mmCIF file of C-alpha atoms in Angstrom:
data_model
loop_
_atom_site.group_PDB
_atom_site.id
_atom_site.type_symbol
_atom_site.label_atom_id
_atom_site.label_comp_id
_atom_site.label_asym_id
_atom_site.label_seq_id
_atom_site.Cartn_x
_atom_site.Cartn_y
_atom_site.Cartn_z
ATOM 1 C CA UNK Q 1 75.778 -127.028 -77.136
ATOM 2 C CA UNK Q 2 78.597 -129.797 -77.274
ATOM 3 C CA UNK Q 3 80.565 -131.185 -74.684
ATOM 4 C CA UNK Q 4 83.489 -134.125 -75.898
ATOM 5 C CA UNK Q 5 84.250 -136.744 -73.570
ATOM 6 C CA UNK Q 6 87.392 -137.797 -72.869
ATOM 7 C CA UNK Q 7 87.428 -141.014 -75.092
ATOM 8 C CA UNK Q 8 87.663 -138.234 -77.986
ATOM 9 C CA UNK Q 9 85.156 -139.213 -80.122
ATOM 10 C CA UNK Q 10 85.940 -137.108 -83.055
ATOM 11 C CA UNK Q 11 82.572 -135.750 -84.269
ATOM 12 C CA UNK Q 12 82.166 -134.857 -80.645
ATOM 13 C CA UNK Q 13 85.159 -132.598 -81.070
ATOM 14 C CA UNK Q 14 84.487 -131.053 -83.757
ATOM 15 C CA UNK Q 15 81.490 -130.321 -82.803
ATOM 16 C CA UNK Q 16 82.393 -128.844 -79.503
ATOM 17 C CA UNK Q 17 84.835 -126.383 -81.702
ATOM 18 C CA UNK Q 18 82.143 -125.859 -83.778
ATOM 19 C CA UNK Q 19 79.702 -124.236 -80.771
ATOM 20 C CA UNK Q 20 83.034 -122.281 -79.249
ATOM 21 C CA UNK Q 21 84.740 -120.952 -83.568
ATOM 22 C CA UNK Q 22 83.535 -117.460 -83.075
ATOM 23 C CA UNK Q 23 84.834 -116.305 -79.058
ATOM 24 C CA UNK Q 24 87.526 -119.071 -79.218
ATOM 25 C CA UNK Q 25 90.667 -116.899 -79.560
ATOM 26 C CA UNK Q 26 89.487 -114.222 -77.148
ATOM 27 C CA UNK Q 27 88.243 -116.669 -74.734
ATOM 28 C CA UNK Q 28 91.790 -118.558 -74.789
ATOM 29 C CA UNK Q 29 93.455 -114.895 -73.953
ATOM 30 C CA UNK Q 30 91.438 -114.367 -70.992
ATOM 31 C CA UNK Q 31 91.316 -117.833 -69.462
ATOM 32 C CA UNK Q 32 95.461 -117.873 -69.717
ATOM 33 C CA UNK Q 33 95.833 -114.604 -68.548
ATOM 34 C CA UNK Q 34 97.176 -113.254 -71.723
ATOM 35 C CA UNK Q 35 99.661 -116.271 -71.787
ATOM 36 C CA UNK Q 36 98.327 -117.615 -74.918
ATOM 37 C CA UNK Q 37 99.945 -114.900 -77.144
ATOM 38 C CA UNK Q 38 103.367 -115.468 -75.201
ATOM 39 C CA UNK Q 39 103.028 -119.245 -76.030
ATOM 40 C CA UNK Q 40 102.447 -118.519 -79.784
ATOM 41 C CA UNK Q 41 105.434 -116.081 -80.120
ATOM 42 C CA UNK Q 42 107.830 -119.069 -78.327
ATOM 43 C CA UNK Q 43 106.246 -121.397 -81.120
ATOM 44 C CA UNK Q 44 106.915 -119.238 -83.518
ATOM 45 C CA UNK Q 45 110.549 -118.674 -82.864
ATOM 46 C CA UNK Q 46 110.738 -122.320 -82.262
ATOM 47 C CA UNK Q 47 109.592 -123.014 -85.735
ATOM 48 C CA UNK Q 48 111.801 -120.706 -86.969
ATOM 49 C CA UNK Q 49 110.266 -120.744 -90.370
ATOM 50 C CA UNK Q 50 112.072 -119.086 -93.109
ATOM 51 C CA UNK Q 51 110.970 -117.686 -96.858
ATOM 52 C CA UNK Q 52 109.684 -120.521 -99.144
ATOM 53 C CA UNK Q 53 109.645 -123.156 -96.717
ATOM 54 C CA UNK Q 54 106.034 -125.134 -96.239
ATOM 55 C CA UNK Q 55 104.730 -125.453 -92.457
ATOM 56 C CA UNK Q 56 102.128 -127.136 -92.113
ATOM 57 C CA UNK Q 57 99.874 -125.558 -88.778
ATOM 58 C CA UNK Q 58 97.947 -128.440 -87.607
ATOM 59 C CA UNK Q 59 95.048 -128.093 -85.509
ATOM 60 C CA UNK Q 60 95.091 -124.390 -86.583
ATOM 61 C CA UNK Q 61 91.690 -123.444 -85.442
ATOM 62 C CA UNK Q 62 91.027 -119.762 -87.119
ATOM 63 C CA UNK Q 63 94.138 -119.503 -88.521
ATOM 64 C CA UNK Q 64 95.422 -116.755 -85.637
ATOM 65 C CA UNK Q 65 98.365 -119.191 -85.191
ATOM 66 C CA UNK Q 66 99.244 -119.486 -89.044
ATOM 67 C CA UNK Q 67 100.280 -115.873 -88.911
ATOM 68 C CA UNK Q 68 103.809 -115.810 -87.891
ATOM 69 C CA UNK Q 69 104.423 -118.187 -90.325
ATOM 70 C CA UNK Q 70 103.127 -116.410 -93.177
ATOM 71 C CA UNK Q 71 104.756 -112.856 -91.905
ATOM 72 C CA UNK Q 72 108.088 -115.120 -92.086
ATOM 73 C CA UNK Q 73 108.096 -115.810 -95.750
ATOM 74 C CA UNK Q 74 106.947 -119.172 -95.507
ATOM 75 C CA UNK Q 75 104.241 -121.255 -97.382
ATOM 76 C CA UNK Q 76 101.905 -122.058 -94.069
ATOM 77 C CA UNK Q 77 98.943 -124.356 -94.491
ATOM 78 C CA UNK Q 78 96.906 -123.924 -91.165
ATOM 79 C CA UNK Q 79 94.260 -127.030 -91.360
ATOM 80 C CA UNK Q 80 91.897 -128.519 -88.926
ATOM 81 C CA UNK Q 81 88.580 -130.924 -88.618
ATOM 82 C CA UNK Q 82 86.763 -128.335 -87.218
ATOM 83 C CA UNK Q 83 84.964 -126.910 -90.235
ATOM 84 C CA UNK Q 84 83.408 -124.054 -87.955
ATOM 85 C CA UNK Q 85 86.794 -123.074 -87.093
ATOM 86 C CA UNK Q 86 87.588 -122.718 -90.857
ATOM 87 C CA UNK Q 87 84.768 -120.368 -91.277
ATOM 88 C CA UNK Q 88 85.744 -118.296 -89.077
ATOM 89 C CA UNK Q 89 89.362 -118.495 -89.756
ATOM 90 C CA UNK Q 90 88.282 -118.020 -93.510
ATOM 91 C CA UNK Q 91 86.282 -114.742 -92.670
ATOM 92 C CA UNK Q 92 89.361 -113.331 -90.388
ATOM 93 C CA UNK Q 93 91.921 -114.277 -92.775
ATOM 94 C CA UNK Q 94 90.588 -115.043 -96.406
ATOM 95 C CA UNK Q 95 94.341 -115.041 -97.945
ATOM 96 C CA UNK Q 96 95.551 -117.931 -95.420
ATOM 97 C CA UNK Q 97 94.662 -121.418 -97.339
ATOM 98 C CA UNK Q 98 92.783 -123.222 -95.147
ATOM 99 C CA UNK Q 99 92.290 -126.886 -95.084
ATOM 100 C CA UNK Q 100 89.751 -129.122 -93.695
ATOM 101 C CA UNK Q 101 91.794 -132.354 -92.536
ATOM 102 C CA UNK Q 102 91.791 -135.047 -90.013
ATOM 103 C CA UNK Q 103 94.790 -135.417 -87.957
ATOM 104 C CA UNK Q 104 94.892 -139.018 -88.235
ATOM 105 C CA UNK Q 105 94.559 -139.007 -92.398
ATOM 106 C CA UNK Q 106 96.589 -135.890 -93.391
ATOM 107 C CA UNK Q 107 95.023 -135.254 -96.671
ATOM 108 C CA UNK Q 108 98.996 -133.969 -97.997
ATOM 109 C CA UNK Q 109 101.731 -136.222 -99.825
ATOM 110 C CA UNK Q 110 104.729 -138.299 -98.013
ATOM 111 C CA UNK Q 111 107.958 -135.399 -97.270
ATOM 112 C CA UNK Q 112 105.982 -132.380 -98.644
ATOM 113 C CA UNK Q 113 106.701 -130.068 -95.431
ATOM 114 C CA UNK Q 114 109.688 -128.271 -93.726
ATOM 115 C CA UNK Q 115 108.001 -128.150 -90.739
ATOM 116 C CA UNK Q 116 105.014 -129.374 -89.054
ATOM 117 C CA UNK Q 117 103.833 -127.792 -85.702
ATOM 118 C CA UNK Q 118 100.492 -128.062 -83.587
ATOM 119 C CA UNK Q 119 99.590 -125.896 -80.381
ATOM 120 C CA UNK Q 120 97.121 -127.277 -78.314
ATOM 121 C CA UNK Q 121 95.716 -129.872 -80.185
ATOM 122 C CA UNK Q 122 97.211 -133.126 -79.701
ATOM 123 C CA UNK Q 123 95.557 -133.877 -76.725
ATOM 124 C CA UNK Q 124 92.449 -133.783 -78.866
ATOM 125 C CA UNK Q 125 92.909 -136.573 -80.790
ATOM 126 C CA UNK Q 126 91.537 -139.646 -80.406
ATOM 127 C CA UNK Q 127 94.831 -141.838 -81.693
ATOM 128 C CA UNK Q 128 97.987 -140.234 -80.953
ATOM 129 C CA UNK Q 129 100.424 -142.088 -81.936
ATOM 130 C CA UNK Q 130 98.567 -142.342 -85.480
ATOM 131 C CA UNK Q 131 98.855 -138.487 -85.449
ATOM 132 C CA UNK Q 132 102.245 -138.260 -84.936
ATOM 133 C CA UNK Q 133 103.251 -140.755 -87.274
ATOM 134 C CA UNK Q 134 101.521 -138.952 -89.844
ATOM 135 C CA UNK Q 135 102.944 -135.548 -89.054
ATOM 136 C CA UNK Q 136 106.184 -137.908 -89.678
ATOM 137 C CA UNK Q 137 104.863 -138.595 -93.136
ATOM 138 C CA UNK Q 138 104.407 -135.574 -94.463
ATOM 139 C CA UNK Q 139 107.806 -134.033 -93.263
ATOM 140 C CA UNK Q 140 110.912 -134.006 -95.204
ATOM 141 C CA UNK Q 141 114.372 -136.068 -93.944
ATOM 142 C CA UNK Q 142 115.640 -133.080 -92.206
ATOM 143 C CA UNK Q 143 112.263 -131.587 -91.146
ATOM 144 C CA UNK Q 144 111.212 -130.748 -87.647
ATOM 145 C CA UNK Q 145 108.230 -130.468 -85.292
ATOM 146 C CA UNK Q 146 107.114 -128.470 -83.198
ATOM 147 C CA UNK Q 147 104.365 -129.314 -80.436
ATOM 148 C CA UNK Q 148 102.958 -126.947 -77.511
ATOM 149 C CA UNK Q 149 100.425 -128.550 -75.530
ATOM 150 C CA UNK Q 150 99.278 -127.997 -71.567
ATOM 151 C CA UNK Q 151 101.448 -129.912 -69.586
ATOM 152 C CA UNK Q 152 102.547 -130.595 -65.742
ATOM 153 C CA UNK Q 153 103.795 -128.042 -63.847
ATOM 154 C CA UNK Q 154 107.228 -128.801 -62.368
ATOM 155 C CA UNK Q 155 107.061 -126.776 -59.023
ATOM 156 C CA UNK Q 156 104.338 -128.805 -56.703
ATOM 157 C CA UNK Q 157 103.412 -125.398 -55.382
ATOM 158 C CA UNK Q 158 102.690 -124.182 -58.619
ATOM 159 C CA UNK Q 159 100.978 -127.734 -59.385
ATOM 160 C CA UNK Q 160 98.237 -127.898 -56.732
ATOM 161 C CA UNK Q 161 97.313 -123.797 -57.449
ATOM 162 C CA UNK Q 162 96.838 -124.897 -61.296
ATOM 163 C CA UNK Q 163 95.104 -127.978 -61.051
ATOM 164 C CA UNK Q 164 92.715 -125.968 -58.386
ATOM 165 C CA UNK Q 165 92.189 -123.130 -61.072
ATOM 166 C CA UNK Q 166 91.361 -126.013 -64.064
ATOM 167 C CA UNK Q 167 88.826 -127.410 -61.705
ATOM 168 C CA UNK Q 168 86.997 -124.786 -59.572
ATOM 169 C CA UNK Q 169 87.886 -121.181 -61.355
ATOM 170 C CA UNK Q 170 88.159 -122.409 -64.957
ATOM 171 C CA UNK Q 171 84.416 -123.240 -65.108
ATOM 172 C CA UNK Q 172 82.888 -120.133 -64.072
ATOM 173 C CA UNK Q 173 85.370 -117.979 -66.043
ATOM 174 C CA UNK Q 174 84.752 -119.764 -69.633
ATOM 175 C CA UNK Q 175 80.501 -119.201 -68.574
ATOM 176 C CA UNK Q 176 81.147 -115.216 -68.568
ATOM 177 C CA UNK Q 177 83.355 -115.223 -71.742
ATOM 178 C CA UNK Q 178 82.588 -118.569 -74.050
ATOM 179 C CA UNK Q 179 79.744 -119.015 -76.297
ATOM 180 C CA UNK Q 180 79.990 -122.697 -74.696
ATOM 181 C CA UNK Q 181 81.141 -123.546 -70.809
ATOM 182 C CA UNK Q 182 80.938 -126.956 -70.816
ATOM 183 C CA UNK Q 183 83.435 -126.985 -73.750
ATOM 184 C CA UNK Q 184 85.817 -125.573 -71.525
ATOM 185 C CA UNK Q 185 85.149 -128.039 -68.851
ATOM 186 C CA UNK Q 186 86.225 -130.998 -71.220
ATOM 187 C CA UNK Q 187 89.451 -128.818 -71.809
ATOM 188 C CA UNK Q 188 90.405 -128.699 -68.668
ATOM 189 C CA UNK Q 189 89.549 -132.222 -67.790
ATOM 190 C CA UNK Q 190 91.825 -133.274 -71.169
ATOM 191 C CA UNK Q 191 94.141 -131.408 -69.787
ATOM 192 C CA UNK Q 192 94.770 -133.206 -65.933
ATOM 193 C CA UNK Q 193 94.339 -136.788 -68.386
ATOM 194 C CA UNK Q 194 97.114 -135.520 -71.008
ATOM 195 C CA UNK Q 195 100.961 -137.136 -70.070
ATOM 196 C CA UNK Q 196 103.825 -135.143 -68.672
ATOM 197 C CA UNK Q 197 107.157 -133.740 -70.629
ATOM 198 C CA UNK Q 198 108.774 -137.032 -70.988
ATOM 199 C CA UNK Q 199 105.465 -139.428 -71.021
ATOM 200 C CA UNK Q 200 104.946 -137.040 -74.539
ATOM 201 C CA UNK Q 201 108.530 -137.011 -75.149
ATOM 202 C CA UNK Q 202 108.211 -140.935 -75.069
ATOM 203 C CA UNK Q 203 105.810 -140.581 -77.441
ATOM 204 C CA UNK Q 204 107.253 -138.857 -80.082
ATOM 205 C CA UNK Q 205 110.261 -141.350 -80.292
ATOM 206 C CA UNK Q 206 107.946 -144.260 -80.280
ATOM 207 C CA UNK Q 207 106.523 -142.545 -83.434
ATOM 208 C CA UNK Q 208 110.092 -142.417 -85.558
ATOM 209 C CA UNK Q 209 110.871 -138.879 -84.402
ATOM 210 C CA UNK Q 210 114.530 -138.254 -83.654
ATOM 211 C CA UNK Q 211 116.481 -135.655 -81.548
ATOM 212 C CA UNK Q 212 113.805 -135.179 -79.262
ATOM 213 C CA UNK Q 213 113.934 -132.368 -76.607
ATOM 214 C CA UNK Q 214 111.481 -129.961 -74.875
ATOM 215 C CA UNK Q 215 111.511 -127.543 -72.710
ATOM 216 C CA UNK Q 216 108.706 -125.863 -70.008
ATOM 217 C CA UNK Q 217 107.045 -122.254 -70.670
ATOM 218 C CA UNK Q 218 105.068 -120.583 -67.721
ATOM 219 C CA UNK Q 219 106.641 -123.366 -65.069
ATOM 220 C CA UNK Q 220 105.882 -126.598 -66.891
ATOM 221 C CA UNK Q 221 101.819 -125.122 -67.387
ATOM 222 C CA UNK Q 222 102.935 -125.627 -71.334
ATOM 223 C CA UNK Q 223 105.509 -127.610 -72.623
ATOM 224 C CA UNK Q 224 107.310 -127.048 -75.904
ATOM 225 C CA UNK Q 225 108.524 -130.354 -77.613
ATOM 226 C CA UNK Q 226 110.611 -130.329 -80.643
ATOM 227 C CA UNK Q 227 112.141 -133.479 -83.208
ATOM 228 C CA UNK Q 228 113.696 -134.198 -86.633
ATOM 229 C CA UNK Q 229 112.523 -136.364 -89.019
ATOM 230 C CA UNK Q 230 115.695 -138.981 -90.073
#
């Protein structure tokens, strides 16, 4: 089994998605508490994709959060490093066109896409600012982005319950349900390391995004970012 560490090294992640391909959607339902499928509808209306547009799904995993996209009309290419994850994704949805690609070398042409959107998988790469200057590339003038990542929650209550439910209940959870614990365990440590709303908003200017904006899902626990490509 694979556990990354947090300097991201990124045949340690990949790996580590590798172990976790076949029980990672199911596992992600029950350590949110059935969250996860709220978080991909809001994505989904954030994109807002509509017939004949591209999207490109970054970090797409199995492909589970391509589907929206493709019920919409739209042209969606889910891709991702993890070629387990494309396997799977592959077996579970052989019409979706996969792609194996690195984040920080989008293997797609300058302007190509409408939208570009990732859930959960920024924090996972090694360079971010690379990343998103690359999802840059590939989007038209005009085109948006969409990000959902685990974020801080704004209600200090709220706060010291989650961070005490990534540390101590996380763990033992992901050993009953995951094909690989300690996978989980990195998560949640990524997750405490990752910046807030505006440290990512910050980001996302820094990287030529315009119009930048976000707003909290489940009381700041996931943050939705959105920009426009000048």
């Amino acid at each position: 089994m694979t556990r990354a560490s947090l300097d991201k090294q990124p045949h340690e992640v990949a790996a580590m998605f590798d172990d976790v391909a076949a029980k990672y959607d199911l596992t992600n339902d029950v350590l949110s508490l059935g969250q996860a499928r709220l978080w991909r509808k809001a994505v989904a209306r954030a994109v807002a994709a509509r017939p004949g547009e591209r999207v490109l799904d970054l970090a797409a995993g199995t492909g589970t959060s391509s589907l929206p996209f493709a019920a919409a009309g739209a042209y969606v290419v889910p891709c991702d490093f993890s070629l387990g994850m494309l396997q799977e994704g592959k077996r579970r949805h052989p019409r979706l066109p996969l792609t194996a690609g690195d984040a920080t070398r989008l293997p797609f042409a300058d302007g190509v896409f409408d939208a570009v959107t990732i859930s959960f998988g920024l924090r996972n790469v090694q360079d971010t600012q690379t990343a998103l200057r690359e999802l840059l590339r590939v989007t038209r003038p005009g085109g948006r982005i969409v990000i959902c990542e685990f974020s801080h929650p704004t209600w200090r209550p709220l706060r010291t319950v989650y961070t005490e439910y990534l540390m101590r209940a996380l763990p033992p959870v992901a050993t009953a349900v995951s094909s690989n614990p300690d996978a989980y365990v990195y998560l949640a440590e990524s997750i405490r390391a990752w910046p807030d709303q505006a440290g990512l908003a910050a980001r996302l200017g820094r990287a030529g995004w315009a119009k930048v904006a976000w707003r909290d899902l489940t009381g700041g626990i996931v943050a939705l970012h959105r920009g426009v490509k000048p």
